[in-house]
Short mmCIF file of C-alpha atoms in Angstrom, two decimals:
data_model
loop_
_atom_site.label_atom_id
_atom_site.label_comp_id
_atom_site.label_asym_id
_atom_site.label_seq_id
_atom_site.Cartn_x
_atom_site.Cartn_y
_atom_site.Cartn_z
CA UNK T 3 0.00 0.00 0.00
CA UNK T 4 2.83 2.38 0.82
CA UNK T 5 4.44 1.96 -2.62
CA UNK T 6 1.08 2.35 -4.34
CA UNK T 7 -0.05 5.29 -2.26
CA UNK T 8 -2.66 6.67 -4.69
CA UNK T 9 -4.07 3.30 -5.62
CA UNK T 10 -7.07 1.39 -4.38
CA UNK T 11 -6.06 -2.24 -3.98
CA UNK T 12 -7.98 -5.40 -3.21
CA UNK T 13 -6.66 -7.96 -0.75
CA UNK T 14 -5.89 -10.15 -3.78
CA UNK T 15 -3.85 -7.32 -5.37
CA UNK T 16 -1.83 -6.94 -2.17
CA UNK T 17 -1.37 -10.71 -1.83
CA UNK T 18 -0.11 -11.05 -5.44
CA UNK T 19 2.30 -8.13 -5.00
CA UNK T 20 3.73 -9.69 -1.84
CA UNK T 21 4.12 -13.12 -3.46
CA UNK T 22 5.80 -11.53 -6.51
CA UNK T 23 8.19 -9.78 -4.10
CA UNK T 24 9.16 -13.17 -2.68
CA UNK T 25 7.16 -13.02 0.56
CA UNK T 26 5.88 -16.30 1.99
CA UNK T 27 2.41 -15.22 3.09
CA UNK T 28 -1.14 -16.53 2.84
CA UNK T 29 -4.20 -14.66 1.61
CA UNK T 30 -5.92 -15.18 4.98
CA UNK T 31 -3.02 -13.38 6.67
CA UNK T 32 -3.38 -10.44 4.26
CA UNK T 33 -7.08 -10.15 5.15
CA UNK T 34 -6.31 -10.41 8.88
CA UNK T 35 -3.65 -7.68 8.71
CA UNK T 36 -5.88 -5.41 6.59
CA UNK T 37 -8.66 -5.76 9.19
CA UNK T 38 -6.18 -4.85 11.93
CA UNK T 39 -4.90 -1.86 9.93
CA UNK T 40 -8.48 -0.71 9.34
CA UNK T 41 -9.30 -0.98 13.06
CA UNK T 42 -6.16 1.05 13.85
CA UNK T 43 -7.12 3.75 11.33
CA UNK T 44 -4.17 3.08 9.03
CA UNK T 45 -6.22 2.06 6.00
CA UNK T 46 -9.71 2.82 4.73
CA UNK T 47 -11.86 0.06 3.31
CA UNK T 48 -14.28 0.87 0.48
CA UNK T 49 -17.05 -1.44 -0.69
CA UNK T 50 -17.70 -0.18 -4.18
CA UNK T 51 -20.33 -1.70 -6.46
CA UNK T 52 -19.42 -5.21 -7.47
CA UNK T 53 -18.96 -6.41 -3.92
CA UNK T 54 -15.17 -6.41 -3.81
CA UNK T 55 -13.49 -4.45 -1.02
CA UNK T 56 -10.77 -1.97 -1.92
CA UNK T 57 -8.21 -0.58 0.51
CA UNK T 58 -6.21 2.64 0.54
CA UNK T 59 -3.88 4.26 3.04
CA UNK T 60 -5.72 6.73 5.26
CA UNK T 61 -4.27 10.06 4.19
CA UNK T 62 -6.45 11.97 6.63
CA UNK T 63 -7.59 14.18 3.75
CA UNK T 64 -11.16 13.97 2.47
CA UNK T 65 -11.74 12.98 -1.13
CA UNK T 66 -14.49 11.38 -3.15
CA UNK T 67 -14.40 8.61 -5.75
CA UNK T 68 -15.49 7.83 -9.29
CA UNK T 69 -15.65 4.14 -10.18
CA UNK T 70 -15.75 2.98 -13.80
CA UNK T 71 -18.39 0.26 -14.17
CA UNK T 72 -16.59 -1.25 -17.17
CA UNK T 73 -12.97 -1.33 -15.98
CA UNK T 74 -13.28 -1.06 -12.19
CA UNK T 75 -10.81 1.85 -12.23
CA UNK T 76 -11.15 4.09 -9.17
CA UNK T 77 -10.44 7.81 -9.54
CA UNK T 78 -10.05 10.05 -6.49
CA UNK T 79 -11.17 13.65 -6.76
CA UNK T 80 -11.80 16.71 -4.61
CA UNK T 81 -14.49 19.25 -5.49
CA UNK T 82 -15.01 22.30 -3.31
CA UNK T 83 -18.22 22.94 -5.26
CA UNK T 84 -19.68 19.56 -4.29
CA UNK T 85 -18.59 20.05 -0.67
CA UNK T 86 -20.29 23.45 -0.59
CA UNK T 87 -23.55 22.09 -2.04
CA UNK T 88 -23.62 19.23 0.48
CA UNK T 89 -23.14 21.69 3.35
CA UNK T 90 -25.92 23.91 2.00
CA UNK T 91 -28.28 20.93 1.79
CA UNK T 92 -27.48 19.83 5.35
CA UNK T 93 -27.90 23.42 6.62
CA UNK T 94 -31.24 23.75 4.83
CA UNK T 95 -32.49 20.66 6.65
CA UNK T 96 -31.08 21.72 10.02
CA UNK T 97 -28.06 19.42 10.19
CA UNK T 98 -24.28 19.64 10.47
CA UNK T 99 -22.31 17.15 8.39
CA UNK T 100 -20.19 14.84 10.54
CA UNK T 101 -18.86 12.72 7.70
CA UNK T 102 -19.84 11.64 4.22
CA UNK T 103 -18.78 9.45 1.37
CA UNK T 104 -19.53 10.14 -2.28
CA UNK T 105 -19.04 7.53 -4.97
CA UNK T 106 -20.02 8.31 -8.55
CA UNK T 107 -20.35 5.29 -10.84
CA UNK T 108 -19.38 6.12 -14.43
CA UNK T 109 -18.92 4.65 -17.90
CA UNK T 110 -16.46 5.89 -20.52
CA UNK T 111 -17.91 8.38 -22.98
CA UNK T 112 -18.58 6.86 -26.38
#
């Protein structure tokens, strides 16, 4: 995860990278460690459409995601305009935003 800082990786991706690097490790161990890292706040787990969990290092900085339905590619983005609109909507309904997650599912333009 550290070497692929801006990537969203599955447990299988991480397992394959470790095996290719010569590590003697099992997939169950990768899942166990990822769960421990998530509990410790070191990684963030995302369950995007398709049911597969993706992990990324917790940068501490908010960002949203676009997920391509054809390729599975995950794109991180930050939009002050979207953040402002979400705050306005919460204010209008009498709420303060504590946290939120925005995932936009996309297809390539034809």
